[in-house]
Coordinates of C-alpha atoms in Angstrom, one line a residue:
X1 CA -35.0 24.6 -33.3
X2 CA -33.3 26.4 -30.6
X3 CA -34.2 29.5 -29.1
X4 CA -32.0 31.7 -27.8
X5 CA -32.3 35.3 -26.1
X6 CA -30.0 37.6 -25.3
X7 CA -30.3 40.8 -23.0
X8 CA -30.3 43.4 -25.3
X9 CA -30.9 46.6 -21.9
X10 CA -27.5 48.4 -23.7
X11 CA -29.0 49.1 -27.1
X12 CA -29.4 52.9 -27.1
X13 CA -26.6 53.5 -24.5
X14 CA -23.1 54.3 -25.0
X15 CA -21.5 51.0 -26.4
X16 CA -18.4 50.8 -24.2
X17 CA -16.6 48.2 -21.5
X18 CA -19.4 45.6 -20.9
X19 CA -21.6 46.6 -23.8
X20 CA -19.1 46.8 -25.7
X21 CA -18.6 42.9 -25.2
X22 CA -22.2 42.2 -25.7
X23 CA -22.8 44.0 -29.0
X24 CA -19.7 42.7 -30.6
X25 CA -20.3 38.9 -29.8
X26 CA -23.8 39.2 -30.8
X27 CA -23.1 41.2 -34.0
X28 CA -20.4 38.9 -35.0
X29 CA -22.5 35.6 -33.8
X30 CA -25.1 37.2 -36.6
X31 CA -23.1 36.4 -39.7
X32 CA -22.0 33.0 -38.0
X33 CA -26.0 32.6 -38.0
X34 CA -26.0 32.4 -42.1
X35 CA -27.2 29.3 -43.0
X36 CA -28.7 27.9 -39.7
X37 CA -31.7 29.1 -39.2
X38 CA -33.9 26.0 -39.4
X39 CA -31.2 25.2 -36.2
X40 CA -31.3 28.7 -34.1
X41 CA -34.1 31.0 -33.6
X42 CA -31.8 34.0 -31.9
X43 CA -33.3 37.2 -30.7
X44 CA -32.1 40.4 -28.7
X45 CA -35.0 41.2 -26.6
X46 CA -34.4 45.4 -25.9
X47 CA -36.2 47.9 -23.5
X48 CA -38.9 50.0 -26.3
X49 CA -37.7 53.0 -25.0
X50 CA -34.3 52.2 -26.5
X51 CA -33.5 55.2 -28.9
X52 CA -31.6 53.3 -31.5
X53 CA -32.0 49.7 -32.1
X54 CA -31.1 49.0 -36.1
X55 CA -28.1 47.0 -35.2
X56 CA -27.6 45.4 -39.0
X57 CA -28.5 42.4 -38.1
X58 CA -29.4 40.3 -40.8
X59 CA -30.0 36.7 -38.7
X60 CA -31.0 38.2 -35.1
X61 CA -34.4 39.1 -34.5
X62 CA -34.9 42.6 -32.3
X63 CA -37.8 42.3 -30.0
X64 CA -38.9 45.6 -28.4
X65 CA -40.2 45.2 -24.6
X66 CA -40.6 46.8 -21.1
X67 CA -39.1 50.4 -20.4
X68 CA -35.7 50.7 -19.0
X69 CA -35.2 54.7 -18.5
X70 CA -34.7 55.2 -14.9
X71 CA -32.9 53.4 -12.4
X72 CA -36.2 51.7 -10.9
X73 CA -37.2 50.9 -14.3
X74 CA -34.0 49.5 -15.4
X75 CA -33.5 47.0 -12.6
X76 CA -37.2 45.8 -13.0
X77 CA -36.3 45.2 -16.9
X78 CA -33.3 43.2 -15.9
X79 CA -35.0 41.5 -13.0
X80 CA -38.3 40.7 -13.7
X81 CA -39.1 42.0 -18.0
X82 CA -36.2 40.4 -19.5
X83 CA -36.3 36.6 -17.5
X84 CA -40.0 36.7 -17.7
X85 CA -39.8 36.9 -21.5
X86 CA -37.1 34.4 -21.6
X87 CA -39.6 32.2 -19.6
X88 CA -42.4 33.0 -21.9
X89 CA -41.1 31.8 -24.9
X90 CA -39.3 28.9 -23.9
X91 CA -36.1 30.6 -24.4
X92 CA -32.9 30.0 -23.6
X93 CA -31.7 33.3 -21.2
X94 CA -28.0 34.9 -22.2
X95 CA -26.7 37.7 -20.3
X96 CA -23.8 39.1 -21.2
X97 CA -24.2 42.7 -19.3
X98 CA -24.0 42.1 -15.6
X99 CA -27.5 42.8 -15.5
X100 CA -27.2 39.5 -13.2
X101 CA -31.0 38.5 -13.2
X102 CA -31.4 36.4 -10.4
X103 CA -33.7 33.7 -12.2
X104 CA -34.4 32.3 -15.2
X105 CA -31.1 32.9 -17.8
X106 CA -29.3 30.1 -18.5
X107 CA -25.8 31.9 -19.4
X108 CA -24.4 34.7 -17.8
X109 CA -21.0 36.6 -17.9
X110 CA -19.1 38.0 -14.6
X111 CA -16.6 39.9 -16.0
X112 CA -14.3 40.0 -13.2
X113 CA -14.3 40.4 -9.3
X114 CA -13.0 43.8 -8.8
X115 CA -16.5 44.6 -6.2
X116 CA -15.1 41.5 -4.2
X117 CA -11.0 42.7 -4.7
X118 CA -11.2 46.2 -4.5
X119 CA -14.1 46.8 -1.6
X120 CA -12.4 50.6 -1.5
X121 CA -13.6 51.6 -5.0
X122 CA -17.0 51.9 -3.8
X123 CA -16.8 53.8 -0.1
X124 CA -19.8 56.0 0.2
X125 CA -21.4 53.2 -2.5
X126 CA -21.2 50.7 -0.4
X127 CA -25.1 49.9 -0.9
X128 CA -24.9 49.1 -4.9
X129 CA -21.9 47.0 -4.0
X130 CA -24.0 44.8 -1.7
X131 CA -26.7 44.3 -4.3
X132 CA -24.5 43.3 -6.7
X133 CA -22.4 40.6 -5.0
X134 CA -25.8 39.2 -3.6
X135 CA -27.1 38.9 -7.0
X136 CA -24.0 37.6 -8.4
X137 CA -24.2 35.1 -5.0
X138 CA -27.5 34.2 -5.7
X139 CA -26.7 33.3 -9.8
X140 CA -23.9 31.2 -9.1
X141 CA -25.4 29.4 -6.0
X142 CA -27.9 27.5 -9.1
X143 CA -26.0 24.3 -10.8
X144 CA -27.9 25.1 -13.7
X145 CA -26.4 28.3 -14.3
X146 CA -23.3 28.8 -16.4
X147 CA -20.8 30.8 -16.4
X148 CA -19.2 32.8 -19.0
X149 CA -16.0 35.2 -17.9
X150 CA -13.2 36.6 -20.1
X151 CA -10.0 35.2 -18.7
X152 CA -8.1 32.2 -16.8
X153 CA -7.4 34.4 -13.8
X154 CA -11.0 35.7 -14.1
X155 CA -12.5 32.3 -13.3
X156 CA -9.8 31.5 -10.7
X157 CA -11.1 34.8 -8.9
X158 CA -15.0 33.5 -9.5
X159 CA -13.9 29.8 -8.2
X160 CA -12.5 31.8 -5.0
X161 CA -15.1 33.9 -4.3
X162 CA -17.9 32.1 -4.9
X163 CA -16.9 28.3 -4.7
X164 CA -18.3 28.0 -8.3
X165 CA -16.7 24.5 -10.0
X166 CA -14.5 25.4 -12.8
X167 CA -16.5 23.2 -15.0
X168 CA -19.1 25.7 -14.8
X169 CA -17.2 28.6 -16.3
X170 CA -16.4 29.4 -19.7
X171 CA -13.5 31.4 -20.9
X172 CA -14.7 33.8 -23.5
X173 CA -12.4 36.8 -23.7
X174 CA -12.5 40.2 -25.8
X175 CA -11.3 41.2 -29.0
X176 CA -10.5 44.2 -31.1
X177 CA -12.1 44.3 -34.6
X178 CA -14.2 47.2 -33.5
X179 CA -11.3 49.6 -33.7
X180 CA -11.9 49.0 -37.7
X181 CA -15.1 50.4 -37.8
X182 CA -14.2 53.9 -35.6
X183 CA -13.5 56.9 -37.6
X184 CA -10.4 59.4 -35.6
X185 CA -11.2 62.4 -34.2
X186 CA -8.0 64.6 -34.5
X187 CA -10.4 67.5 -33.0
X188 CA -9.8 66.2 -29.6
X189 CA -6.1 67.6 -29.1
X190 CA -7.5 71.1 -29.8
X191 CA -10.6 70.2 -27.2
X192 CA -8.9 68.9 -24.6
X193 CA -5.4 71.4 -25.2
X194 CA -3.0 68.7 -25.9
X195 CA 0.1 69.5 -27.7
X196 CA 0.4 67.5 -30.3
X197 CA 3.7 68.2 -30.5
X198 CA 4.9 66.9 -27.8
X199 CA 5.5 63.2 -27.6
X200 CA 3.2 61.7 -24.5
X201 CA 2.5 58.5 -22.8
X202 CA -2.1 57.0 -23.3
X203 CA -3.8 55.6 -20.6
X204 CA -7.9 55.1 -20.3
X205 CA -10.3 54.1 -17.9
X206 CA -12.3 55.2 -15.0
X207 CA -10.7 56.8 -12.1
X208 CA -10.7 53.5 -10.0
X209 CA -8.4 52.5 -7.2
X210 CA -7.0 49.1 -9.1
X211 CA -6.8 51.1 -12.2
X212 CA -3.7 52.6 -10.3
X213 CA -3.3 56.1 -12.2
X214 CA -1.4 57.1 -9.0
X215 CA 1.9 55.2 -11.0
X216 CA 1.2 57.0 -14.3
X217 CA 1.5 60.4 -11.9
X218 CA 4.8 59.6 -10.3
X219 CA 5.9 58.2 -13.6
X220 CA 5.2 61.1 -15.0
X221 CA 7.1 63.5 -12.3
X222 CA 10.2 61.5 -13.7
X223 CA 9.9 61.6 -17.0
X224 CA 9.3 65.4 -17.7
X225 CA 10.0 65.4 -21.3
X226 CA 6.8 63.0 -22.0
X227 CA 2.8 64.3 -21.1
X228 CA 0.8 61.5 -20.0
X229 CA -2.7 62.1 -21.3
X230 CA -5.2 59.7 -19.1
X231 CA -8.9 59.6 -20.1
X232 CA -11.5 58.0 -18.6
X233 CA -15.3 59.0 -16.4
X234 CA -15.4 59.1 -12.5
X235 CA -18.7 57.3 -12.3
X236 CA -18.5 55.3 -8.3
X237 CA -15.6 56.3 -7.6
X238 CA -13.7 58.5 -5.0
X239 CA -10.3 58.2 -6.8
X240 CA -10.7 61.7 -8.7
X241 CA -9.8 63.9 -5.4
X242 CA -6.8 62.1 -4.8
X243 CA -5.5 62.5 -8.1
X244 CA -6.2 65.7 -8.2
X245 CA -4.5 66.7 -5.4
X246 CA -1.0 64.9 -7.1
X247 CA -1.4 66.6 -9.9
X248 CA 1.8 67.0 -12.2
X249 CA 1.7 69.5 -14.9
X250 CA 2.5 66.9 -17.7
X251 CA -0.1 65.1 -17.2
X252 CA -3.6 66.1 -18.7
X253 CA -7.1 64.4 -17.8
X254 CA -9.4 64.5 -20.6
X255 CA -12.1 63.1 -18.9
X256 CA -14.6 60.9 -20.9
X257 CA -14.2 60.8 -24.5
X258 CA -16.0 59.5 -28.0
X259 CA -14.7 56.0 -29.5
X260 CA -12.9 58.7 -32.2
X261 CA -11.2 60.9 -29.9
X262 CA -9.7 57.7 -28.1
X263 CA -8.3 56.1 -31.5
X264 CA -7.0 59.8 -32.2
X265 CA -5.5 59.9 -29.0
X266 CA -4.6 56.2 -29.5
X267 CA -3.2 56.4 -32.8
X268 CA -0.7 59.2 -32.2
X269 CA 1.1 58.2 -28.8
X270 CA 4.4 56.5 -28.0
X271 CA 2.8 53.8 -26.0
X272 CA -0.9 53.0 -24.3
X273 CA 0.1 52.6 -20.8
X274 CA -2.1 50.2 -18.3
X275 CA -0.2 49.9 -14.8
X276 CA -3.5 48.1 -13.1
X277 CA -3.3 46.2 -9.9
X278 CA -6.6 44.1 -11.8
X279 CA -8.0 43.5 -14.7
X280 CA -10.4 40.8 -15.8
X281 CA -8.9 40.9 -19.3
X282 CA -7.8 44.6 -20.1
X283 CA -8.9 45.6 -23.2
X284 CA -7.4 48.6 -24.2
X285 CA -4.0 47.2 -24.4
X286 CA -5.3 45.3 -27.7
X287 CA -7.1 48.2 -29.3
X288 CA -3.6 49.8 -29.2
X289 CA -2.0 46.6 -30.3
X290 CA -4.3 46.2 -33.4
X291 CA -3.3 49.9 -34.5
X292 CA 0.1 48.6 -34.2
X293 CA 1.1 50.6 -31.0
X294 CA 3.5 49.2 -28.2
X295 CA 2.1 48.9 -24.8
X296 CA 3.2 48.7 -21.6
X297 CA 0.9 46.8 -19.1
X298 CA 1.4 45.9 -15.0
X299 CA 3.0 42.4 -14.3
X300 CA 0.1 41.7 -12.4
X301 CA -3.5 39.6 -13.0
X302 CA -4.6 38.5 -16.2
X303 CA -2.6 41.1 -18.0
X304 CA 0.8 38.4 -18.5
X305 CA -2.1 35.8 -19.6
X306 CA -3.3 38.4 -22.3
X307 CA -0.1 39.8 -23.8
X308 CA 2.3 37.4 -23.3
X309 CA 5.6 38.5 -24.7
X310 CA 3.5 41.0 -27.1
X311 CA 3.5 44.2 -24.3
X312 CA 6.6 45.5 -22.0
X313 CA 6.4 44.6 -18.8
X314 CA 6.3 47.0 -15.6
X315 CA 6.2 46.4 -11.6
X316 CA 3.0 48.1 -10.8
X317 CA 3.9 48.9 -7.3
X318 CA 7.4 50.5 -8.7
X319 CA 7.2 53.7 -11.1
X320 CA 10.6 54.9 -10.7
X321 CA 11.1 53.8 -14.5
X322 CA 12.7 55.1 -17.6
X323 CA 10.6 55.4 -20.4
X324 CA 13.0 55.7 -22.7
X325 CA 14.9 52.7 -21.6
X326 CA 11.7 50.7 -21.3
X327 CA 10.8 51.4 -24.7
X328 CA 13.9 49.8 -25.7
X329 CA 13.0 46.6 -24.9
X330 CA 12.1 44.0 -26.9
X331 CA 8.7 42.8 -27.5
X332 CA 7.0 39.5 -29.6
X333 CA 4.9 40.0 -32.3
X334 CA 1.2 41.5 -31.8
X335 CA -0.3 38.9 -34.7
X336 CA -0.1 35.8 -32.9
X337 CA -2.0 38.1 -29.9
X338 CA -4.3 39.3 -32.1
X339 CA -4.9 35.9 -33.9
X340 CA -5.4 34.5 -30.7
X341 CA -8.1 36.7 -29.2
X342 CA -11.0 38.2 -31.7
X343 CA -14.8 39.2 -31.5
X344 CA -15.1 36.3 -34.7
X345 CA -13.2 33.7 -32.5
X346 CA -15.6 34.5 -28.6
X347 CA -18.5 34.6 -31.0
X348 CA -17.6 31.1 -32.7
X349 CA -16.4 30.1 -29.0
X350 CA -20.1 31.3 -27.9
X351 CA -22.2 29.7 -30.4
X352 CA -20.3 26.6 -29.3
X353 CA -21.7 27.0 -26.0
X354 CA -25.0 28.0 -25.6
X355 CA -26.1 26.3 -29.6
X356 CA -24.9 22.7 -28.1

């Protein structure tokens, strides 16, 4: 029988972006578990100062262990607690967090390289962003290690930066299913002052230089009869004052937001908008996609790979667009993008992988 363990260090947090990848492989890999349990032994190994940890699971043991509140605390849980366990039990190690323990995990996801491609988004952090690329140094630097990312252009950027063979890495991308499961929160045009009324342009994410809201404001100065309603937190970066100081009256920053208040917001624009210089896979475009939403996405990274002929197209270096025109054009249908990437698909793609 095989033991697996994943790092569990997100149960009790705010399930979003990177967590949001973890929990919904692992809680999809549960029902694939059904029937094999004289093959896998799985478990999620979690801090026991997580606040919540009844995930549902029916086939994935939850093993409390270590504290994780506090930044000291956290990165000794990731460094030392949760390899130490894996070790213990004669595990095999699966991080899916960017927790990046340095030793003894077997399997671990780099989601992108936006520390290495975007040095800018961390000025005045410069410190965390030296940690992290040695750690992610350090992983890939051990043959034994594997390598799990979400996209083609992904592991070209990981082959680049770290001269990782490309046997080593595994495409495992995102999917969408989640969006099933999230109840809309039509309260959030009264909380954050949106007129409903008026048609407007969705964009989310954190306030980062690749994200590059700076075309959604100049967009936005030339399309006056839309608002532009952009959410996302400001955590690392330095983007926020700059913004700020462009600030166009049709466009409104909500700040961060619950899972319903985005599928509100979601749910009732003309179009999710993502103009970023780099993605490593870009999820929100296929949240909007599964809700049946067009979306318009930057010509750029793995965002062409993702979408295909599913999204509209824009340069993300030129915002002197018409909406209305672009909205015209004609775009392929969303099934076959939808069909193609899933949280049941990674998780059969992932069992493939670290159950062989």
């Amino acid at each position: 029988m095989k033991r697996i363990v994943f790092n569990g260090c997100w149960v009790g947090t705010n399930v979003v972006g990177v967590s949001r990848y973890a929990y919904n492989i692992i809680k999809e890999l549960d029902k694939l578990l059904d029937g094999s349990k004289d093959k896998y032994y799985v478990e999620l190994l979690v801090p026991a100062d997580a606040v919540e940890c009844d995930l549902g699971f029916n086939n994935i043991t939850i093993v409390k262990k270590g504290q994780c509140t506090g930044k000291v605390n956290k990165i000794f849980w990731e460094q030392v607690v949760f390899p130490h366990y894996v070790k213990e039990t004669k595990g095999v190690g699966v991080d899916l967090t960017l927790s990046i323990p340095v030793h003894g995990i077997k399997y671990i996801a780099i989601h992108d390289c936006i520390y290495e491609s975007f040095p800018e988004n961390y000025k005045g952090h410069e410190l965390h962003r030296a940690l992290y690329m040695w750690k992610v140094k350090k992983v890939t630097s051990q043959e034994k290690v594997q390598i799990i990312t979400v996209s083609n252009e992904s592991r070209k950027e990981i082959v680049k930066y770290y001269n990782v063979a490309p046997n080593r890495i595994t495409v495992i991308g995102n999917g969408w299913e989640h969006m099933k499961d999230i109840t809309s929160d039509e309260r959030v045009f009264e909380k954050c002052k949106i007129d409903d009324k008026k048609p407007y342009f969705f964009a989310l994410g954190s306030k980062y230089k690749h994200k590059n809201l700076t075309w959604i404001l100049n967009a936005a100065k030339k399309n006056p009869e839309y608002n532009f309603v952009l959410t996302g937190n400001d955590s690392f970066s330095n983007e926020s004052e700059e913004l700020n100081r462009k600030k166009v009256d049709n466009v409104i920053f909500t700040g961060f937001v619950s899972d319903g208040e985005m599928k509100a917001l979601m749910l009732n624009c003309e179009a999710l908008i993502q103009p970023s210089f780099y993605e490593g896979f870009g999820i929100p475009p296929i949240e909007a996609l599964s809700m049946g939403k067009k979306v318009i996405v930057a010509k750029a990274s793995c965002l062409p790979e993702i979408y295909e002929d599913s999204a509209i197209y824009i340069d993300p270096n030129n915002s002197d667009v018409d909406l209305n025109l672009l909205m015209k054009e004609p775009v392929g249908d969303a099934k076959y993008i939808l069909e193609k990437h899933s949280w049941k698909k990674s998780a059969k793609e992932m069992l493939k992988l670290i159950g062989s």
